[in-house]
Short mmCIF file of C-alpha atoms in Angstrom, two decimals:
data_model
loop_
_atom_site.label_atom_id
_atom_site.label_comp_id
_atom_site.label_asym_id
_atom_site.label_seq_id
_atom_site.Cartn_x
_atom_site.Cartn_y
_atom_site.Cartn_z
CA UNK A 1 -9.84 -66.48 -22.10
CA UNK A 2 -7.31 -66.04 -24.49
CA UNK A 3 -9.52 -64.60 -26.99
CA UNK A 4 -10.95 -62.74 -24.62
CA UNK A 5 -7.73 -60.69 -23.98
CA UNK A 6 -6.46 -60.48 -27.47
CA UNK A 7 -9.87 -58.50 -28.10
CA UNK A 8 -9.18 -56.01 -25.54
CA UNK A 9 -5.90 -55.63 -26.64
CA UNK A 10 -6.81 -54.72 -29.93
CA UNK A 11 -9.01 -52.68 -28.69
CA UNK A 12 -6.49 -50.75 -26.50
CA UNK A 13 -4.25 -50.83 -29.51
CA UNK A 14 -7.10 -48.83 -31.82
CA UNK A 15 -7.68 -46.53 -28.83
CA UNK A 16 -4.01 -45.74 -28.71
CA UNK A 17 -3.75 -45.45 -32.55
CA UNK A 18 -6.90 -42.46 -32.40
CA UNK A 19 -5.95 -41.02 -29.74
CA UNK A 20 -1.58 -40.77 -31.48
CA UNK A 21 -3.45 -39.65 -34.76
CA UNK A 22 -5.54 -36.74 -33.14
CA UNK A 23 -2.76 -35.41 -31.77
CA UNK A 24 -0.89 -35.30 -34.99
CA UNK A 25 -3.86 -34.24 -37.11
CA UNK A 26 -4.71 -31.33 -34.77
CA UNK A 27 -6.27 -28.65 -36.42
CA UNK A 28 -4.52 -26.15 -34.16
CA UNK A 29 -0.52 -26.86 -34.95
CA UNK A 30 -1.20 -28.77 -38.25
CA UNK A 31 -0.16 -26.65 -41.79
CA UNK A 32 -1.07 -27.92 -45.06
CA UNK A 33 2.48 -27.13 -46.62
CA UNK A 34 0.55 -27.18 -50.25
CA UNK A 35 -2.25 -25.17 -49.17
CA UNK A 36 -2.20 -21.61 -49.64
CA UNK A 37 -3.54 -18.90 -47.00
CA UNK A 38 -4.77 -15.62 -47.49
CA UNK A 39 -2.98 -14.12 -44.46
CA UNK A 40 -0.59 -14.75 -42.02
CA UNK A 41 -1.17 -13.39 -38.68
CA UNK A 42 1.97 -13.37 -35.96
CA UNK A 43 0.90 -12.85 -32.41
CA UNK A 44 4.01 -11.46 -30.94
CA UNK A 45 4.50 -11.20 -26.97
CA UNK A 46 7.61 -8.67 -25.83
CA UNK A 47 8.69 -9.40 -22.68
CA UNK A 48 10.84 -7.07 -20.27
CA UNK A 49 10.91 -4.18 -22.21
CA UNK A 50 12.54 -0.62 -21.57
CA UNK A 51 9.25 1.11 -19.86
CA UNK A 52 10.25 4.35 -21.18
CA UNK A 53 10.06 3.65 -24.84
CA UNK A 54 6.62 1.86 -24.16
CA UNK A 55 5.01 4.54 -22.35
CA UNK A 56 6.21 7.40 -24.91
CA UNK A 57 3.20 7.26 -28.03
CA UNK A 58 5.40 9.20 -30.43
CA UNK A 59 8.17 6.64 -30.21
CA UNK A 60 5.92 4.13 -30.14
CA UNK A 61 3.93 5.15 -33.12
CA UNK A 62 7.65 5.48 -34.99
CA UNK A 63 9.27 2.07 -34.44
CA UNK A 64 6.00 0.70 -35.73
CA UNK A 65 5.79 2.53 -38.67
CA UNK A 66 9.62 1.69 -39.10
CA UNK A 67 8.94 -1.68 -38.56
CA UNK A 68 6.23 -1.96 -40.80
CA UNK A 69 8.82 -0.07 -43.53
CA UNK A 70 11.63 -2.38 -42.47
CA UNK A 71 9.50 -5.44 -43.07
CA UNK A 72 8.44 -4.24 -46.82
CA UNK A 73 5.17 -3.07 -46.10
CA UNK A 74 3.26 0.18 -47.52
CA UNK A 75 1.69 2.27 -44.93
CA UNK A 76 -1.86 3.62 -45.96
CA UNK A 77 -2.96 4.96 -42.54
CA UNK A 78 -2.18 5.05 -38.78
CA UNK A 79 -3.67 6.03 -35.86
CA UNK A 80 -2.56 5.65 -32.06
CA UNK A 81 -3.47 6.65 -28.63
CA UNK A 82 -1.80 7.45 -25.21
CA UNK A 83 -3.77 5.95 -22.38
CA UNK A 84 -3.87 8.12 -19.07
CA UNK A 85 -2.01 7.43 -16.54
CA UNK A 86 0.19 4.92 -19.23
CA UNK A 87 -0.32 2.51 -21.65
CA UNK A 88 0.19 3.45 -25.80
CA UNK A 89 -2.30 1.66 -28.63
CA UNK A 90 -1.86 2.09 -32.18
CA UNK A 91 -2.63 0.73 -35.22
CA UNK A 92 -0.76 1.12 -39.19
CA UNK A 93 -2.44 0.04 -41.38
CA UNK A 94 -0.85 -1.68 -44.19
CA UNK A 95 -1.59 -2.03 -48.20
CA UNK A 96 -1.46 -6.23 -46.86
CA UNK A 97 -3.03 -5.68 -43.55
CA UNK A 98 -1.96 -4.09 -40.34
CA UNK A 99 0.31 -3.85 -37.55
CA UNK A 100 -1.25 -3.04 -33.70
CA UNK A 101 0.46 -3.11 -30.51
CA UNK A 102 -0.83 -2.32 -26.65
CA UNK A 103 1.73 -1.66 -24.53
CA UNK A 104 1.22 -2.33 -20.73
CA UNK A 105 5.01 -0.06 -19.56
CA UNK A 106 4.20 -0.47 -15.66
CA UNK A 107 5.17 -4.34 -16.99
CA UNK A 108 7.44 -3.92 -19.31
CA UNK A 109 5.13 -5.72 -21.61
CA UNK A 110 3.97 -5.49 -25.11
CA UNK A 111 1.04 -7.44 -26.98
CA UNK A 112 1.84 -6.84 -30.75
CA UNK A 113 -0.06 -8.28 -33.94
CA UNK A 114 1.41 -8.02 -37.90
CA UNK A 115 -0.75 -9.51 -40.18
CA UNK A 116 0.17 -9.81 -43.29
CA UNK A 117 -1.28 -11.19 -47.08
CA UNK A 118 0.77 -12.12 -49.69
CA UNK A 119 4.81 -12.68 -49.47
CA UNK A 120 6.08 -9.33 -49.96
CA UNK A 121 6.22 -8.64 -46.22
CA UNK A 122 8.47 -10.68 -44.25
CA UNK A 123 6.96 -10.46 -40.16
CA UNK A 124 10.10 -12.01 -39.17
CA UNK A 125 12.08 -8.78 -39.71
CA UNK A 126 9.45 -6.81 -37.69
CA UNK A 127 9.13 -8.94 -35.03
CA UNK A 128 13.18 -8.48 -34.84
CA UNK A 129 13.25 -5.01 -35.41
CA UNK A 130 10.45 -4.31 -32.81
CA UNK A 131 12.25 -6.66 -30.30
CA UNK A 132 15.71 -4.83 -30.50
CA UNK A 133 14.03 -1.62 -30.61
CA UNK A 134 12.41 -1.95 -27.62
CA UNK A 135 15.55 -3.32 -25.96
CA UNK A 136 13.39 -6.89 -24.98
CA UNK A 137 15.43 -9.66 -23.47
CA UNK A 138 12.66 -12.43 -24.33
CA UNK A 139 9.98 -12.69 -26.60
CA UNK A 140 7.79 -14.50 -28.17
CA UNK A 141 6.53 -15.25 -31.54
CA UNK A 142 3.33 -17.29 -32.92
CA UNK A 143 2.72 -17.47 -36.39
CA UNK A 144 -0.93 -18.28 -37.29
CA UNK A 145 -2.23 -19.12 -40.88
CA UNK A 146 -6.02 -17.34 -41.48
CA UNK A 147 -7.86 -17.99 -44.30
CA UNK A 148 -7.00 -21.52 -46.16
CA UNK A 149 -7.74 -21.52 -49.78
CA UNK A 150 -9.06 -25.04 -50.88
CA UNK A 151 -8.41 -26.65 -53.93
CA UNK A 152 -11.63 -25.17 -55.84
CA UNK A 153 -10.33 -21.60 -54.99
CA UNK A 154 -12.56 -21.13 -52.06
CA UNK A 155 -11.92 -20.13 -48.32
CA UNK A 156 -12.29 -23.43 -46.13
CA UNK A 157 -14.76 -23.14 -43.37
CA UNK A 158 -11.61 -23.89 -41.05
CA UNK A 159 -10.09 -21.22 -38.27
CA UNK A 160 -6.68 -20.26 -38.20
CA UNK A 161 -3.61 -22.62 -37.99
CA UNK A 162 -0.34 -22.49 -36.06
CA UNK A 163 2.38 -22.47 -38.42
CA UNK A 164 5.27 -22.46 -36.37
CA UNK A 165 6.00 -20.92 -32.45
CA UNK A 166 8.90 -20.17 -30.55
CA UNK B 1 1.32 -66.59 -20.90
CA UNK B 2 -1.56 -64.99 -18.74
CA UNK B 3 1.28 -62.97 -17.24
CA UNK B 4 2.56 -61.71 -20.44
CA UNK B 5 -0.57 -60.46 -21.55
CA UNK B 6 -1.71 -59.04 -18.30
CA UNK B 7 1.68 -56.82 -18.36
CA UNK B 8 0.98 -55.91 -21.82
CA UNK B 9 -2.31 -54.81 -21.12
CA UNK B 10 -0.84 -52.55 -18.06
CA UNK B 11 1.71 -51.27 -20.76
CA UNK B 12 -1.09 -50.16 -23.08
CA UNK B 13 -3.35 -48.66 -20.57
CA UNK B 14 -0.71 -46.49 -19.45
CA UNK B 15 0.18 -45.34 -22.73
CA UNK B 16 -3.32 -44.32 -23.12
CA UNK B 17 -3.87 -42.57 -19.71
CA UNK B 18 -0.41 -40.26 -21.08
CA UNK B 19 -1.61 -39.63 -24.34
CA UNK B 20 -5.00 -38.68 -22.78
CA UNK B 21 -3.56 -36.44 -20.32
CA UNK B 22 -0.88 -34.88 -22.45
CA UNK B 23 -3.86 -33.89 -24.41
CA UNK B 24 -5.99 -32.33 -21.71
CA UNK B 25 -2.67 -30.52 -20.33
CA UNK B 26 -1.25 -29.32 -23.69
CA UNK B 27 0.48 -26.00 -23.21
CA UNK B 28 -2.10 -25.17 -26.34
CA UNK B 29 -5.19 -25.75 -24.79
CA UNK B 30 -4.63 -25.31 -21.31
CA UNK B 31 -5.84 -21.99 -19.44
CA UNK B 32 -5.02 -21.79 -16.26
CA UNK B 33 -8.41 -20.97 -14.53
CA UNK B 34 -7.26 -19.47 -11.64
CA UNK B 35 -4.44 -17.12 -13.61
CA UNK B 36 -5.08 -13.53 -14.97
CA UNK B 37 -4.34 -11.99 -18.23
CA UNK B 38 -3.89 -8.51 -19.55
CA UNK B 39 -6.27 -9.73 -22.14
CA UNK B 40 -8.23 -11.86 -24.71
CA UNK B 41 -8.20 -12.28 -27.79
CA UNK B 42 -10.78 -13.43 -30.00
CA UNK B 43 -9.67 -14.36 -33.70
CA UNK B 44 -12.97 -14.94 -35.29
CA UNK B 45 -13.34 -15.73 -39.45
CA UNK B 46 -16.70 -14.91 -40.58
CA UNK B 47 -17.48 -17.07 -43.76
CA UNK B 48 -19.90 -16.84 -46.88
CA UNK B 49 -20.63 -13.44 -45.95
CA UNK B 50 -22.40 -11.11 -48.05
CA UNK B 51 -19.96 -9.47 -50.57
CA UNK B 52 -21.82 -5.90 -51.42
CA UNK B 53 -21.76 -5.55 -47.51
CA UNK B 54 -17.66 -6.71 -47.41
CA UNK B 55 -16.82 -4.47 -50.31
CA UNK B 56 -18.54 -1.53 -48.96
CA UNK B 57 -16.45 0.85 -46.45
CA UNK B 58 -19.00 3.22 -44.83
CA UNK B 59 -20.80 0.00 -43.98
CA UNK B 60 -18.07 -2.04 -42.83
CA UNK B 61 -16.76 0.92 -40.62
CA UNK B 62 -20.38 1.64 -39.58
CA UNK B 63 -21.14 -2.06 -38.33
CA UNK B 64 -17.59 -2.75 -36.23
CA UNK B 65 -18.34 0.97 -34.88
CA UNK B 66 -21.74 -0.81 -33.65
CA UNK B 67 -20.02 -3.98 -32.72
CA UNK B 68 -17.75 -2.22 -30.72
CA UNK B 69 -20.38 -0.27 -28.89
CA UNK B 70 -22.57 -3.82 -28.55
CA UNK B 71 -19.89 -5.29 -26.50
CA UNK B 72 -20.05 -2.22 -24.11
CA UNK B 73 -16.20 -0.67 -25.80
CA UNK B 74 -15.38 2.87 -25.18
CA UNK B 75 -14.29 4.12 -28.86
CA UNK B 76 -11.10 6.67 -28.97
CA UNK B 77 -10.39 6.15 -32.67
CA UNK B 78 -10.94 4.59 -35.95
CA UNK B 79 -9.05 4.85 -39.65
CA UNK B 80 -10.73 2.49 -42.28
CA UNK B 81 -9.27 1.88 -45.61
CA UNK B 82 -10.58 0.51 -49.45
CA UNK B 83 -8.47 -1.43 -51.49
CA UNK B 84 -8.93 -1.11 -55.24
CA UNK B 85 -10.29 -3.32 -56.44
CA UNK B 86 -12.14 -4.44 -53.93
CA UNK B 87 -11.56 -5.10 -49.81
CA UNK B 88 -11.70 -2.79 -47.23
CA UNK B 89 -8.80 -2.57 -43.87
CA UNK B 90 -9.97 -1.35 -40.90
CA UNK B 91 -9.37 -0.45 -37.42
CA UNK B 92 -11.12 0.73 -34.16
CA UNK B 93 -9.28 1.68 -30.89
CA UNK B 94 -11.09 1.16 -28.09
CA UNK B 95 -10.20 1.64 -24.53
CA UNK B 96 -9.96 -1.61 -23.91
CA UNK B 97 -8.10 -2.32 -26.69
CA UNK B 98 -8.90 -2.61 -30.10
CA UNK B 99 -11.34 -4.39 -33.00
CA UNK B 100 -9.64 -5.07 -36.58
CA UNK B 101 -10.86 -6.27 -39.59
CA UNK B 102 -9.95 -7.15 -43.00
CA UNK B 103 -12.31 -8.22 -45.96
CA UNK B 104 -12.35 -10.73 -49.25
CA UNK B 105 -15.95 -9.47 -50.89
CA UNK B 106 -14.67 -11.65 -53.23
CA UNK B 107 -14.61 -15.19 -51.40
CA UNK B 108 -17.31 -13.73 -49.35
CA UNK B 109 -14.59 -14.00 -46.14
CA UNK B 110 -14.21 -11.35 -43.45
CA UNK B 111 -10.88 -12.02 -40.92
CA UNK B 112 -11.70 -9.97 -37.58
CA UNK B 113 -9.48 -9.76 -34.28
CA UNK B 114 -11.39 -8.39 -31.45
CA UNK B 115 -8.61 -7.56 -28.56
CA UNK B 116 -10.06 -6.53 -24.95
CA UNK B 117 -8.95 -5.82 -21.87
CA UNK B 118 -10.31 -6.61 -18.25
CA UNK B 119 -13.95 -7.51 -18.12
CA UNK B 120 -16.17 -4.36 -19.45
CA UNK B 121 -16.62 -5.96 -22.69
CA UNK B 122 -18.10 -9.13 -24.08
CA UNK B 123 -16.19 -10.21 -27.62
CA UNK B 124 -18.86 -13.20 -27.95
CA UNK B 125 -21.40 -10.20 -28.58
CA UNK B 126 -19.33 -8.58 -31.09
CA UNK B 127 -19.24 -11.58 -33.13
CA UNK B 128 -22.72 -12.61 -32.88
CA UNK B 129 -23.26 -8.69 -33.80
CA UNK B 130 -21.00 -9.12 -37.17
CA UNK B 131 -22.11 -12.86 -37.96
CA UNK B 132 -25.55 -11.45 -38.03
CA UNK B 133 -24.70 -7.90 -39.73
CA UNK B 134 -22.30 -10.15 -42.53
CA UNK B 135 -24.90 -12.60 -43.20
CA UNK B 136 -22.95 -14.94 -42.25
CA UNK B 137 -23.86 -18.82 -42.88
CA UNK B 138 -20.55 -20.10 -41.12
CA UNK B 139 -17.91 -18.60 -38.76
CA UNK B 140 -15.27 -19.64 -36.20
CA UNK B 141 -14.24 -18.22 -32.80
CA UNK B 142 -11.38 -18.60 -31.31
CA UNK B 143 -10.69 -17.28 -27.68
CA UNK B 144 -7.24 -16.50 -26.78
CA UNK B 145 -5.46 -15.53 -23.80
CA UNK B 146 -2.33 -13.44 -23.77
CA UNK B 147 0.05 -11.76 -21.03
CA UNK B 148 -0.09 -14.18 -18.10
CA UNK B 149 -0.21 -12.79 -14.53
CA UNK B 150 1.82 -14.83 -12.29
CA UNK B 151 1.26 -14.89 -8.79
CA UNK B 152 4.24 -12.30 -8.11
CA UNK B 153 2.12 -9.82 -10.64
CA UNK B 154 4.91 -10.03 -13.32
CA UNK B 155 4.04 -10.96 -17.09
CA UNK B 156 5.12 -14.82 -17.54
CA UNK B 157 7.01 -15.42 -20.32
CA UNK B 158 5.18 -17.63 -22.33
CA UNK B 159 3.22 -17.30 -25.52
CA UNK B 160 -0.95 -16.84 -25.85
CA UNK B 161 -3.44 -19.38 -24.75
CA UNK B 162 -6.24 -20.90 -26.30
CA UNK B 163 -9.23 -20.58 -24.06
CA UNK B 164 -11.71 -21.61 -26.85
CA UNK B 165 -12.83 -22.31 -30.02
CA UNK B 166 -15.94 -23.02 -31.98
#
């Protein structure tokens, strides 16, 4: 009897011990500190913005291309559009990737992306500027790794990894 | 004794049904079924592609032109870009959003972000379109959701949602 329960004990404690080290080891939130990335992709959700500025393409199109200046990018092309009856999309594209934003202004809500490659560009000080500029009082920010480089300089067959989220 | 061990057990299993559903309810993870959102998100990495096809821009900007159109998107503009010495930046805005891409010929890797809105278009054909036009061997999809419709029609303030990978 005895031996009985010890067995299933241990093998409630194994269960326990895959199930803690899954979690950890997730793919998803897990970032090899040593590893290096090609690109680093922030997802970043403004929240309760001014619906003017969002539903104005010109001004839209110009605190992106500032923010991709502020952030130390160089701008190699651009191109946005004003939706009917509101809504602005654009794109800059970047010498280490590109910016793109949607802006939804009947909700005060903007979807933006800046991915970057390499460590010139810092997304942090778009994703600030961007937030201030459009006078946000939340917001979100998700940065994703894309692109792992393994140890014989080759891409691992891996998607993208959440680096940090707040 | 048999007390002891019967408590323990009850400790254990209930350590294991919280991991388990902490799991299955991770913010992460989670979609709410029944929610809407303003749109999805699919970051997909297309690996071991075929580099004279990566490093060539009238090709890559022909093929996410096609993929675009596969997936039933309305195109209102495009601006494509080659990097010297090799890579090409891209971007086409669609009505319902946009499709992006960005190209290593030389690790053979393609990084692609196919944003839509509402239900027109299918992003799973898009990236079956590419996997197949990239000669592909190995890619990864990743579904997410962002801008969360709560039930008072206001944007929740929380970050994207993984709806799924592969």
């Amino acid at each position: 009897m005895i031996f009985i329960v010890k067995s299933t004990l241990k093998v409630l404690e194994k269960e326990i011990n895959e199930l803690t080290k899954s979690m950890t080891a997730s793919n998803v939130y897990h970032v090899d500190t040593k590893a290096k990335y090609l690109g680093q992709h922030v997802l970043a959700e403004f929240f309760e913005c001014d619906p003017n500025i969002l539903n104005n393409a010109q001004k839209v199109e110009s605190l992106m291309i500032d923010a991709a200046l502020e952030c130390g990018a160089t701008i190699v092309q651009k191109c946005f559009h004003m939706f009917s009856p509101h809504g602005v999309s654009g794109v800059v594209i970047i010498s280490e990737s590109h910016l793109a934003i949607h802006t939804w202004p009947e909700l005060g809500y903007a979807a933006v992306d800046l991915f970057t490659c390499g460590d010139k560009c810092d997304p942090k000080v778009a994703y600030e500027f961007l937030k201030n500029a459009f006078h946000s009082t939340k917001a979100s920010f998700s940065e994703l790794k894309r692109g792992k480089i393994d140890a014989a300089c080759h891409v691992s067959e891996t998607p993208f990894e959440i680096a940090s989220q707040f």
